[in-house]
MMTF fields as JSON, N, C-alpha, C and O atoms, coordinates in Angstrom:
{
  "mmtfVersion": "1.0.0",
  "mmtfProducer": "UNKNOWN",
  "numBonds": 619,
  "numAtoms": 620,
  "numGroups": 155,
  "numChains": 1,
  "numModels": 1,
  "chainsPerModel": [1],
  "groupsPerChain": [155],
  "chainIdList": ["A"],
  "bondAtomList": [4, 2, 8, 6, 12, 10, 16, 14, 20, 18, 24, 22, 28, 26, 32, 30, 36, 34, 40, 38, 44, 42, 48, 46, 52, 50, 56, 54, 60, 58, 64, 62, 68, 66, 72, 70, 76, 74, 80, 78, 84, 82, 88, 86, 92, 90, 96, 94, 100, 98, 104, 102, 108, 106, 112, 110, 116, 114, 120, 118, 124, 122, 128, 126, 132, 130, 136, 134, 140, 138, 144, 142, 148, 146, 152, 150, 156, 154, 160, 158, 164, 162, 168, 166, 172, 170, 176, 174, 180, 178, 184, 182, 188, 186, 192, 190, 196, 194, 200, 198, 204, 202, 208, 206, 212, 210, 216, 214, 220, 218, 224, 222, 228, 226, 232, 230, 236, 234, 240, 238, 244, 242, 248, 246, 252, 250, 256, 254, 260, 258, 264, 262, 268, 266, 272, 270, 276, 274, 280, 278, 284, 282, 288, 286, 292, 290, 296, 294, 300, 298, 304, 302, 308, 306, 312, 310, 316, 314, 320, 318, 324, 322, 328, 326, 332, 330, 336, 334, 340, 338, 344, 342, 348, 346, 352, 350, 356, 354, 360, 358, 364, 362, 368, 366, 372, 370, 376, 374, 380, 378, 384, 382, 388, 386, 392, 390, 396, 394, 400, 398, 404, 402, 408, 406, 412, 410, 416, 414, 420, 418, 424, 422, 428, 426, 432, 430, 436, 434, 440, 438, 444, 442, 448, 446, 452, 450, 456, 454, 460, 458, 464, 462, 468, 466, 472, 470, 476, 474, 480, 478, 484, 482, 488, 486, 492, 490, 496, 494, 500, 498, 504, 502, 508, 506, 512, 510, 516, 514, 520, 518, 524, 522, 528, 526, 532, 530, 536, 534, 540, 538, 544, 542, 548, 546, 552, 550, 556, 554, 560, 558, 564, 562, 568, 566, 572, 570, 576, 574, 580, 578, 584, 582, 588, 586, 592, 590, 596, 594, 600, 598, 604, 602, 608, 606, 612, 610, 616, 614],
  "bondOrderList": [1, 1, 1, 1, 1, 1, 1, 1, 1, 1, 1, 1, 1, 1, 1, 1, 1, 1, 1, 1, 1, 1, 1, 1, 1, 1, 1, 1, 1, 1, 1, 1, 1, 1, 1, 1, 1, 1, 1, 1, 1, 1, 1, 1, 1, 1, 1, 1, 1, 1, 1, 1, 1, 1, 1, 1, 1, 1, 1, 1, 1, 1, 1, 1, 1, 1, 1, 1, 1, 1, 1, 1, 1, 1, 1, 1, 1, 1, 1, 1, 1, 1, 1, 1, 1, 1, 1, 1, 1, 1, 1, 1, 1, 1, 1, 1, 1, 1, 1, 1, 1, 1, 1, 1, 1, 1, 1, 1, 1, 1, 1, 1, 1, 1, 1, 1, 1, 1, 1, 1, 1, 1, 1, 1, 1, 1, 1, 1, 1, 1, 1, 1, 1, 1, 1, 1, 1, 1, 1, 1, 1, 1, 1, 1, 1, 1, 1, 1, 1, 1, 1, 1, 1, 1],
  "groupList": [{"groupName": "UNK", "atomNameList": ["N", "CA", "C", "O"], "elementList": ["N", "C", "C", "O"], "formalChargeList": [0, 0, 0, 0], "bondAtomList": [1, 0, 2, 1, 3, 2], "bondOrderList": [1, 1, 2], "singleLetterCode": "X", "chemCompType": "L-PEPTIDE LINKING"}],
  "groupTypeList": [0, 0, 0, 0, 0, 0, 0, 0, 0, 0, 0, 0, 0, 0, 0, 0, 0, 0, 0, 0, 0, 0, 0, 0, 0, 0, 0, 0, 0, 0, 0, 0, 0, 0, 0, 0, 0, 0, 0, 0, 0, 0, 0, 0, 0, 0, 0, 0, 0, 0, 0, 0, 0, 0, 0, 0, 0, 0, 0, 0, 0, 0, 0, 0, 0, 0, 0, 0, 0, 0, 0, 0, 0, 0, 0, 0, 0, 0, 0, 0, 0, 0, 0, 0, 0, 0, 0, 0, 0, 0, 0, 0, 0, 0, 0, 0, 0, 0, 0, 0, 0, 0, 0, 0, 0, 0, 0, 0, 0, 0, 0, 0, 0, 0, 0, 0, 0, 0, 0, 0, 0, 0, 0, 0, 0, 0, 0, 0, 0, 0, 0, 0, 0, 0, 0, 0, 0, 0, 0, 0, 0, 0, 0, 0, 0, 0, 0, 0, 0, 0, 0, 0, 0, 0, 0],
  "groupIdList": [1, 2, 3, 4, 5, 6, 7, 8, 9, 10, 11, 12, 13, 14, 15, 16, 17, 18, 19, 20, 21, 22, 23, 24, 25, 26, 27, 28, 29, 30, 31, 32, 33, 34, 35, 36, 37, 38, 39, 40, 41, 42, 43, 44, 45, 46, 47, 48, 49, 50, 51, 52, 53, 54, 55, 56, 57, 58, 59, 60, 61, 62, 63, 64, 65, 66, 67, 68, 69, 70, 71, 72, 73, 74, 75, 76, 77, 78, 79, 80, 81, 82, 83, 84, 85, 86, 87, 88, 89, 90, 91, 92, 93, 94, 95, 96, 97, 98, 99, 100, 101, 102, 103, 104, 105, 106, 107, 108, 109, 110, 111, 112, 113, 114, 115, 116, 117, 118, 119, 120, 121, 122, 123, 124, 125, 126, 127, 128, 129, 130, 131, 132, 133, 134, 135, 136, 137, 138, 139, 140, 141, 142, 143, 144, 145, 146, 147, 148, 149, 150, 151, 152, 153, 154, 155],
  "secStructList": [7, 7, 1, 1, 7, 1, 1, 5, 7, 6, 6, 7, 7, 5, 7, 7, 7, 7, 7, 1, 1, 7, 7, 7, 3, 3, 3, 3, 3, 3, 3, 3, 3, 3, 3, 3, 7, 7, 6, 6, 6, 6, 2, 2, 2, 2, 6, 6, 7, 7, 6, 6, 7, 7, 2, 2, 2, 2, 2, 2, 2, 2, 2, 2, 6, 6, 6, 6, 6, 2, 2, 2, 2, 1, 6, 6, 7, 7, 7, 7, 7, 7, 1, 3, 3, 3, 3, 3, 3, 7, 7, 5, 6, 6, 6, 6, 5, 7, 3, 3, 3, 3, 3, 3, 3, 3, 3, 3, 1, 1, 7, 7, 6, 6, 2, 2, 2, 2, 6, 6, 6, 6, 1, 1, 1, 2, 2, 2, 2, 6, 6, 4, 4, 4, 7, 1, 7, 7, 3, 3, 3, 3, 3, 3, 3, 3, 3, 3, 3, 1, 1, 1, 7, 7, 7],
  "xCoordList": [-15.236, -15.194, -16.822, -17.653, -16.644, -18.766, -18.715, -17.938, -20.478, -21.205, -21.575, -21.564, -21.815, -22.044, -21.079, -19.961, -21.3, -20.067, -20.36, -21.465, -19.379, -19.423, -19.593, -19.667, -19.755, -20.019, -21.433, -21.659, -22.204, -23.858, -24.683, -24.401, -25.456, -26.981, -27.85, -27.5, -28.631, -29.478, -30.355, -30.868, -30.517, -30.308, -29.876, -30.349, -28.743, -27.728, -26.926, -26.095, -27.208, -26.618, -25.079, -24.571, -24.468, -22.683, -22.849, -23.463, -22.276, -22.27, -21.334, -20.293, -21.271, -19.285, -20.604, -21.733, -18.761, -19.705, -19.674, -18.601, -20.698, -20.991, -19.946, -19.975, -19.018, -17.88, -18.159, -17.279, -19.541, -19.862, -19.396, -18.219, -20.098, -20.253, -18.973, -18.587, -17.952, -16.899, -15.675, -15.441, -15.151, -14.076, -12.787, -12.631, -12.066, -10.427, -9.765, -9.754, -9.031, -8.399, -7.12, -6.996, -5.891, -4.579, -5.01, -5.931, -4.745, -4.958, -3.395, -2.733, -3.011, -1.581, -1.809, -2.293, -1.282, -1.455, -0.388, 0.21, -0.037, 1.918, 1.365, 0.165, 1.715, 1.224, 2.948, 3.908, 2.776, 4.081, 3.153, 2.02, 4.597, 4.552, 5.922, 6.917, 6.126, 7.137, 7.137, 6.199, 8.562, 8.267, 9.682, 10.755, 9.614, 10.227, 11.182, 10.671, 12.396, 13.236, 14.519, 15.126, 14.932, 16.367, 16.991, 16.847, 17.965, 19.525, 20.369, 21.35, 19.78, 21.223, 20.002, 20.33, 19.181, 17.925, 18.398, 18.653, 18.462, 18.395, 19.517, 19.331, 20.794, 22.065, 21.741, 22.642, 21.118, 21.529, 20.56, 20.418, 19.436, 18.723, 19.592, 19.821, 20.165, 21.217, 22.541, 23.049, 22.772, 24.133, 23.864, 24.688, 22.139, 21.861, 22.52, 23.132, 22.137, 22.921, 21.987, 22.361, 20.128, 19.205, 19.348, 19.64, 19.099, 19.168, 17.915, 18.105, 16.979, 15.852, 16.549, 15.761, 17.55, 18.08, 17.683, 17.386, 17.667, 17.785, 16.173, 15.452, 16.01, 14.428, 14.059, 12.86, 14.847, 14.609, 13.422, 12.268, 14.484, 14.225, 12.898, 11.904, 12.944, 11.019, 9.721, 8.499, 10.604, 9.472, 9.002, 8.268, 9.768, 9.54, 8.473, 7.716, 8.698, 7.977, 6.828, 5.822, 6.683, 5.354, 4.44, 3.267, 5.184, 4.428, 3.584, 2.396, 4.4, 3.957, 2.697, 1.841, 2.558, 1.486, 0.47, -0.44, 0.306, -0.778, -1.333, -2.209, -0.707, -1.102, -2.399, -3.58, -1.462, -2.292, -3.235, -4.133, -3.597, -4.638, -5.636, -6.434, -5.696, -5.488, -7.401, -7.785, -7.965, -9.559, -9.563, -9.917, -9.465, -9.0, -9.455, -10.284, -8.321, -8.821, -9.346, -9.945, -9.519, -10.663, -12.071, -11.908, -13.325, -14.791, -14.708, -14.38, -15.189, -15.567, -14.685, -15.209, -13.346, -12.867, -12.646, -12.462, -12.721, -12.558, -11.461, -10.37, -11.995, -10.564, -9.924, -10.716, -8.351, -7.69, -6.726, -6.128, -6.649, -5.251, -4.354, -4.1, -3.538, -2.36, -1.39, -0.883, -0.961, -0.14, 1.699, 2.691, 1.563, 3.06, 2.273, 1.1, 3.44, 3.783, 4.717, 5.141, 5.543, 6.689, 6.816, 6.029, 7.502, 7.94, 9.378, 10.122, 10.01, 10.685, 11.032, 10.162, 12.207, 12.621, 13.472, 14.183, 13.681, 14.779, 14.727, 14.036, 16.024, 16.635, 17.045, 17.894, 16.018, 16.41, 17.324, 16.807, 18.404, 19.342, 18.936, 18.753, 18.814, 18.92, 17.516, 17.3, 16.47, 14.958, 15.047, 14.262, 15.496, 16.168, 14.293, 13.355, 14.281, 12.909, 13.591, 14.777, 12.367, 12.703, 11.469, 10.602, 11.472, 10.498, 10.026, 10.875, 8.911, 8.135, 7.645, 7.074, 7.911, 6.689, 6.59, 7.546, 4.886, 4.94, 4.155, 3.738, 4.089, 3.531, 2.65, 3.071, 1.406, 0.162, 0.08, 0.109, -0.047, -0.675, -1.251, -1.061, -2.087, -3.124, -3.688, -3.508, -4.602, -5.118, -6.766, -7.166, -7.566, -9.066, -9.863, -9.6, -11.011, -12.103, -12.413, -13.314, -11.071, -11.56, -9.922, -9.079, -9.62, -8.439, -7.815, -8.534, -6.249, -5.489, -5.0, -3.866, -5.355, -4.884, -5.165, -4.483, -6.074, -6.392, -4.818, -4.317, -4.531, -3.534, -2.127, -1.213, -2.467, -1.162, -0.987, 0.09, -1.712, -1.717, -1.861, -1.143, -2.157, -2.084, -0.309, 0.249, -0.132, 1.182, 2.241, 3.213, 1.827, 3.357, 3.073, 3.788, 1.486, 1.413, 1.425, 1.209, 1.669, 1.762, 3.426, 3.764, 4.516, 5.714, 6.459, 7.66, 5.485, 5.648, 6.163, 6.999, 4.605, 4.236, 5.065, 5.225, 5.374, 6.787, 8.211, 9.032, 8.437, 10.007, 9.348, 10.239, 8.553, 7.842, 8.168, 9.15, 7.487, 7.579, 9.314, 9.718, 9.987, 11.379, 12.551, 13.654, 11.842, 13.009, 12.452, 12.933, 11.59, 10.639, 11.984, 12.701, 11.965, 12.779, 14.07, 14.447, 14.81, 15.526, 15.316, 16.085, 13.773, 13.386, 12.153, 11.327, 11.946, 10.729, 10.012, 9.122, 10.38, 9.852, 9.608, 9.534, 9.508, 9.534, 7.928, 7.098, 7.636, 6.241, 5.941, 6.643, 4.867, 4.404, 3.717, 2.999, 4.374, 3.364, 3.307, 3.793, 2.512, 2.066, 2.356, 3.335, 0.547, 0.679, -0.7, -1.704, -0.442, -0.883, -0.966, 0.04, -2.17, -1.495, -0.674, -0.549, -0.044, 0.82, -0.512, -1.505, -0.58, -0.752, -1.576, -1.173, -2.952, -3.167, -3.682, -4.438, -3.425, -3.908, -4.721, -4.778, -5.472, -6.252, -8.111, -8.355, -8.972, -10.302, -10.622, -10.297, -11.326, -12.231, -11.209, -11.336, -10.754, -9.852, -8.861, -8.902, -7.863, -6.172, -6.019, -6.629, -4.752, -4.05, -2.773, -1.83],
  "yCoordList": [8.577, 7.996, 7.618, 8.102, 6.492, 6.036, 5.712, 5.172, 6.655, 6.61, 5.066, 4.666, 4.477, 2.984, 2.394, 2.893, 1.117, -0.121, -1.001, -0.925, -1.766, -2.889, -4.041, -4.842, -4.904, -5.976, -5.805, -7.015, -5.451, -5.252, -5.095, -4.424, -5.675, -5.915, -4.693, -3.706, -4.653, -3.222, -3.74, -2.873, -5.249, -5.51, -5.242, -5.487, -4.618, -4.778, -5.614, -5.366, -7.206, -8.249, -8.357, -7.579, -9.139, -8.93, -10.202, -11.267, -9.698, -10.072, -10.384, -9.76, -11.091, -10.793, -10.524, -10.849, -9.158, -8.134, -8.762, -8.708, -9.272, -9.523, -8.679, -7.482, -9.82, -8.798, -9.97, -10.245, -10.535, -10.903, -9.811, -9.61, -9.32, -8.014, -7.656, -7.781, -7.12, -6.422, -6.736, -7.936, -6.063, -5.531, -6.576, -6.536, -7.435, -7.925, -6.942, -6.606, -6.537, -5.476, -5.475, -6.484, -4.828, -5.27, -5.0, -4.194, -5.381, -4.97, -5.252, -6.269, -4.12, -4.242, -3.06, -1.931, -3.849, -3.736, -3.339, -4.308, -2.332, -2.038, -2.236, -1.966, -2.594, -2.376, -2.386, -2.736, -1.719, -1.814, -2.176, -2.058, -2.685, -2.508, -2.438, -2.817, -1.851, -2.058, -3.169, -3.514, -3.6, -4.183, -3.841, -4.301, -3.013, -2.416, -3.492, -4.369, -3.212, -4.165, -3.801, -2.839, -4.535, -3.961, -3.994, -4.492, -3.043, -2.955, -3.967, -4.083, -4.864, -6.299, -7.509, -8.355, -7.307, -7.958, -8.219, -9.282, -6.759, -6.385, -6.698, -6.956, -6.811, -6.539, -8.656, -9.205, -9.29, -10.91, -11.328, -12.546, -10.236, -10.453, -10.641, -11.755, -9.451, -8.93, -9.864, -10.063, -10.152, -11.452, -12.831, -13.667, -13.133, -14.427, -15.34, -16.375, -14.396, -15.358, -15.67, -15.702, -15.945, -16.476, -18.187, -18.844, -18.565, -19.918, -20.744, -21.633, -19.977, -20.725, -20.33, -20.508, -19.964, -19.611, -18.315, -17.362, -18.243, -17.341, -16.642, -16.552, -16.281, -15.675, -14.69, -14.788, -13.543, -13.49, -13.883, -13.533, -14.912, -15.876, -16.545, -16.42, -17.286, -17.447, -16.664, -16.809, -15.821, -14.897, -13.925, -12.941, -14.598, -13.953, -14.542, -13.942, -16.491, -17.52, -17.01, -16.718, -16.828, -16.269, -15.451, -15.459, -14.482, -13.332, -13.768, -13.521, -14.392, -14.806, -16.102, -16.14, -16.772, -17.67, -17.177, -17.986, -15.956, -14.95, -14.058, -13.253, -14.22, -13.617, -14.489, -14.206, -15.64, -16.738, -16.993, -17.523, -16.893, -17.455, -16.621, -17.024, -15.26, -14.688, -14.53, -14.221, -14.688, -15.232, -16.341, -15.564, -16.938, -18.096, -17.518, -18.01, -16.116, -15.738, -14.875, -14.704, -13.969, -12.465, -13.145, -13.478, -13.369, -13.701, -13.796, -14.772, -12.137, -11.768, -11.696, -11.527, -11.814, -11.749, -12.891, -14.103, -12.174, -13.467, -14.265, -13.867, -15.536, -16.307, -15.852, -15.907, -15.333, -14.696, -15.556, -16.268, -15.287, -16.033, -15.298, -14.923, -15.037, -14.341, -14.575, -15.697, -13.69, -13.993, -13.184, -13.408, -12.294, -12.171, -11.825, -11.589, -11.919, -11.582, -11.567, -12.623, -10.084, -9.818, -9.537, -8.747, -9.988, -9.734, -9.075, -9.911, -8.032, -7.268, -6.985, -7.176, -6.549, -6.081, -5.507, -5.828, -4.115, -3.227, -2.735, -2.05, -3.558, -3.253, -2.233, -1.908, -1.156, 0.269, 0.697, 0.933, 0.665, -0.185, 1.577, 1.615, 2.981, 4.396, 4.239, 4.938, 3.152, 3.406, 2.122, 2.427, 0.968, -0.457, -0.792, -0.954, -0.8, -1.864, -2.418, -2.372, -3.102, -3.598, -2.862, -2.268, -2.933, -2.544, -3.55, -4.157, -4.033, -4.987, -4.235, -3.153, -4.939, -4.34, -5.173, -5.84, -5.442, -6.304, -5.618, -4.466, -6.593, -6.205, -7.224, -8.222, -6.986, -8.078, -7.964, -6.818, -9.063, -8.368, -9.513, -10.727, -8.689, -10.642, -9.292, -8.076, -10.54, -9.732, -10.238, -11.395, -9.145, -9.741, -8.468, -7.372, -8.992, -8.164, -7.372, -6.592, -8.05, -7.261, -7.151, -8.015, -6.114, -5.533, -5.882, -6.058, -6.099, -7.169, -6.345, -6.727, -5.482, -4.714, -5.408, -5.037, -6.505, -7.271, -8.356, -8.781, -8.447, -9.474, -8.779, -8.97, -7.812, -7.109, -6.633, -6.081, -6.679, -6.11, -7.718, -7.919, -8.427, -9.503, -10.781, -11.762, -10.19, -10.476, -10.052, -10.713, -8.473, -7.766, -7.789, -7.53, -8.247, -8.831, -10.61, -11.096, -11.072, -12.042, -12.343, -13.322, -11.424, -11.818, -10.855, -10.856, -10.225, -9.528, -9.989, -9.8, -10.998, -11.527, -13.126, -13.86, -13.296, -14.267, -14.081, -14.945, -12.805, -12.242, -11.89, -11.144, -11.863, -11.557, -12.944, -13.034, -13.776, -15.461, -16.092, -16.553, -15.77, -16.353, -15.554, -15.964, -14.247, -13.621, -13.164, -12.179, -13.832, -13.709, -14.361, -13.726, -15.264, -15.959, -14.676, -14.659, -13.364, -13.328, -11.301, -10.379, -11.344, -9.966, -10.173, -10.855, -9.445, -9.344, -8.022, -7.886, -6.868, -5.862, -5.552, -4.362, -6.378, -5.774, -5.722, -6.339, -4.555, -4.221, -4.023, -3.68, -4.334, -3.929, -2.398, -1.659, -2.409, -0.846, -0.453, -0.986, 0.751, 1.392, 0.375, 0.126, -0.601, -1.573, -0.768, -0.354, -0.709, 0.285, -0.023, -0.252, 0.034, -0.046, 1.182, 1.964, 1.446, 2.337, 2.413, 2.965, 2.056, 2.146, 1.229, 0.066, 1.569, 0.48, 0.937, 1.901, 0.391, 0.571, -0.56, -1.64, -0.189, -0.826, -0.799, -0.508, -1.055, -0.85, 0.621, 1.354, 0.739, 2.323, 3.118, 4.219, 3.262, 3.895, 3.152, 1.929, 3.811, 4.341, 4.931, 5.99, 4.341, 6.183, 5.158, 5.668],
  "zCoordList": [-14.791, -13.886, -13.246, -12.477, -14.079, -14.216, -12.273, -11.486, -12.19, -10.991, -10.585, -9.421, -11.418, -10.934, -10.666, -10.796, -10.199, -9.611, -11.022, -11.56, -11.528, -13.008, -12.412, -13.344, -10.928, -10.523, -10.191, -10.158, -10.006, -9.138, -10.516, -11.509, -10.338, -11.016, -11.114, -10.466, -11.637, -11.004, -9.631, -8.923, -9.263, -8.029, -6.493, -5.383, -7.013, -6.259, -5.778, -4.905, -6.581, -6.405, -6.705, -7.513, -6.179, -6.676, -8.676, -8.726, -9.618, -10.491, -11.556, -11.351, -12.612, -13.481, -14.591, -14.961, -14.863, -16.136, -17.734, -18.335, -18.31, -19.347, -20.599, -20.886, -21.213, -21.928, -23.317, -24.133, -23.34, -24.847, -25.654, -25.955, -25.888, -27.069, -27.265, -28.428, -26.239, -25.997, -27.472, -27.615, -28.203, -29.068, -27.885, -26.664, -29.003, -28.459, -29.344, -30.529, -27.83, -28.032, -27.681, -26.988, -27.766, -27.088, -25.861, -25.996, -24.06, -22.878, -22.285, -22.49, -21.529, -20.966, -19.576, -19.506, -18.744, -17.473, -16.532, -16.064, -16.178, -14.92, -13.836, -13.886, -12.864, -11.164, -10.88, -11.567, -9.278, -8.659, -6.923, -6.456, -6.465, -5.316, -4.529, -5.147, -2.814, -2.377, -1.104, -0.385, -1.102, 0.08, 1.004, 0.614, 2.239, 3.066, 4.197, 4.893, 4.159, 5.167, 5.557, 5.085, 6.39, 7.115, 5.857, 4.74, 6.678, 5.375, 5.234, 4.499, 6.192, 6.538, 5.548, 4.716, 5.837, 4.819, 3.435, 2.869, 2.957, 1.766, 1.21, 0.021, 1.581, 1.449, 1.517, 0.882, 1.886, 1.831, 1.186, 1.074, 0.46, -0.609, -1.67, -2.141, -2.134, -2.86, -3.177, -4.281, -2.463, -2.469, -2.308, -1.938, -2.733, -2.646, -1.705, -1.969, 0.263, 0.863, 2.394, 3.566, 1.516, 2.427, 2.309, 1.31, 3.417, 3.804, 2.157, 1.326, 2.401, 1.573, -0.048, -0.977, -0.315, -1.772, -2.355, -1.634, -3.979, -4.338, -4.517, -5.511, -3.341, -3.234, -4.338, -4.599, -5.26, -6.347, -7.383, -7.633, -7.883, -8.907, -8.59, -9.306, -7.44, -6.1, -6.408, -6.393, -6.673, -6.239, -7.491, -7.41, -8.933, -9.714, -10.707, -11.471, -10.376, -10.596, -9.599, -10.247, -8.318, -7.974, -8.233, -7.86, -9.113, -9.2, -10.622, -10.832, -11.42, -12.751, -12.39, -13.273, -11.642, -11.264, -10.553, -10.367, -10.029, -9.182, -10.005, -9.688, -11.34, -11.957, -13.278, -13.478, -13.979, -13.782, -12.947, -13.6, -11.624, -10.993, -10.533, -9.687, -11.09, -10.773, -10.402, -9.274, -11.07, -11.71, -10.172, -9.284, -9.893, -9.295, -7.363, -6.597, -7.114, -6.21, -6.229, -5.167, -7.066, -6.867, -7.577, -8.751, -7.049, -7.341, -8.526, -9.201, -9.026, -10.431, -11.632, -12.732, -11.513, -12.44, -13.412, -13.304, -14.228, -15.419, -16.054, -16.462, -16.056, -16.166, -17.624, -18.564, -17.965, -19.155, -19.246, -18.439, -20.888, -21.535, -22.078, -23.222, -20.156, -20.522, -21.568, -21.544, -22.596, -23.467, -23.262, -23.956, -22.12, -21.531, -19.939, -19.648, -19.174, -17.756, -17.165, -16.698, -16.916, -16.437, -14.817, -14.295, -14.287, -12.88, -12.941, -13.453, -12.66, -12.235, -10.816, -9.967, -10.465, -8.865, -9.194, -10.146, -8.215, -7.931, -6.597, -5.842, -6.669, -5.028, -5.266, -6.096, -3.986, -3.782, -2.051, -0.959, -2.341, -0.688, 0.008, 1.225, -0.819, -0.155, 0.676, 1.666, 0.14, 0.776, 1.694, 2.592, 1.979, 2.287, 1.821, 2.602, 0.737, -0.302, -1.33, -1.656, -1.913, -3.275, -4.007, -3.366, -5.017, -6.049, -6.608, -7.261, -6.628, -7.236, -8.479, -8.337, -10.088, -10.981, -11.652, -12.05, -12.092, -13.293, -14.32, -14.44, -14.964, -16.793, -17.293, -17.878, -17.071, -18.123, -19.302, -19.749, -20.202, -21.653, -22.275, -22.199, -22.976, -23.744, -24.931, -24.996, -25.925, -26.795, -26.237, -26.367, -25.623, -24.848, -24.945, -25.44, -24.264, -24.657, -22.936, -22.627, -21.896, -20.96, -19.968, -20.208, -18.954, -19.024, -17.939, -16.955, -17.768, -16.919, -15.764, -15.474, -15.08, -13.702, -12.666, -11.71, -12.349, -11.815, -11.46, -10.419, -12.627, -12.586, -12.225, -11.423, -13.313, -12.307, -11.238, -11.015, -10.514, -8.78, -8.603, -7.624, -8.827, -7.736, -8.507, -8.016, -9.496, -9.368, -8.481, -8.114, -8.086, -7.332, -6.271, -5.303, -6.3, -4.528, -4.006, -2.896, -4.936, -4.83, -4.666, -4.0, -5.328, -6.026, -4.352, -4.08, -3.589, -2.498, -0.988, -0.104, -1.539, -0.203, -0.214, 0.762, -1.198, -1.122, -1.008, -0.701, -1.298, -0.721, 0.546, 0.953, 1.384, 2.422, 3.178, 3.915, 3.002, 3.118, 3.729, 4.796, 2.298, 1.874, 2.902, 3.262, 3.218, 4.204, 5.753, 6.312, 6.259, 7.444, 8.561, 9.335, 8.38, 9.651, 10.166, 11.338, 8.812, 9.753, 9.584, 9.855, 8.966, 9.35, 9.733, 9.125, 11.011, 11.578, 11.647, 12.487, 10.692, 10.563, 8.827, 8.521, 7.929, 7.187, 7.013, 7.681, 5.616, 5.444, 3.698, 2.747, 3.828, 1.98, 1.866, 2.539, 0.635, 0.643, -0.712, -1.709, -0.554, -2.481, -3.301, -4.006, -2.928, -4.294, -5.061, -4.482, -6.301, -6.863, -8.731, -9.402, -9.212, -10.732, -10.936, -9.994, -12.206, -12.748, -13.793, -13.319, -14.756, -16.325, -16.95, -16.98, -17.603, -18.426, -19.563, -19.454, -20.919, -22.177, -22.619, -22.032, -23.899, -24.378, -23.798, -22.627, -24.548, -24.097, -24.475, -25.409, -23.462, -23.453, -22.289, -22.824, -21.702, -20.607, -20.745, -20.611, -21.029, -20.974, -20.343, -20.198, -19.386, -18.823, -18.135, -17.53]
}
């Protein structure tokens, strides 16, 4: 692990990392998030009984849009030409939650972890927004990067 921040210059000022001389490689990142809700709310999501419609379909599109807009939301992120964004949902009734997973991929000079994190965050927030009328107890949790490939540090 580096002992300095990559987004701070030698004078302590925030700066965008210069990736000009980095090689283009395949980059891939997977992130996850959980949204916890009442069992009744989860059942309504599963059976598509919410007044706002198919919340999973809308949240999937929102997650993809979130990944594409990451550089507009996170100040020092590079705008990326993503080649693939996939957002998947697993309804886990035994835990009263939905697991959201996003995969982002491209051939480029910088990683896509922030895009994957933004995708799961946006998808989860969309689920929250679409279900909040019937469930005031929902919470988001466990937002994290599961893996990344490409560049200097794959894990």
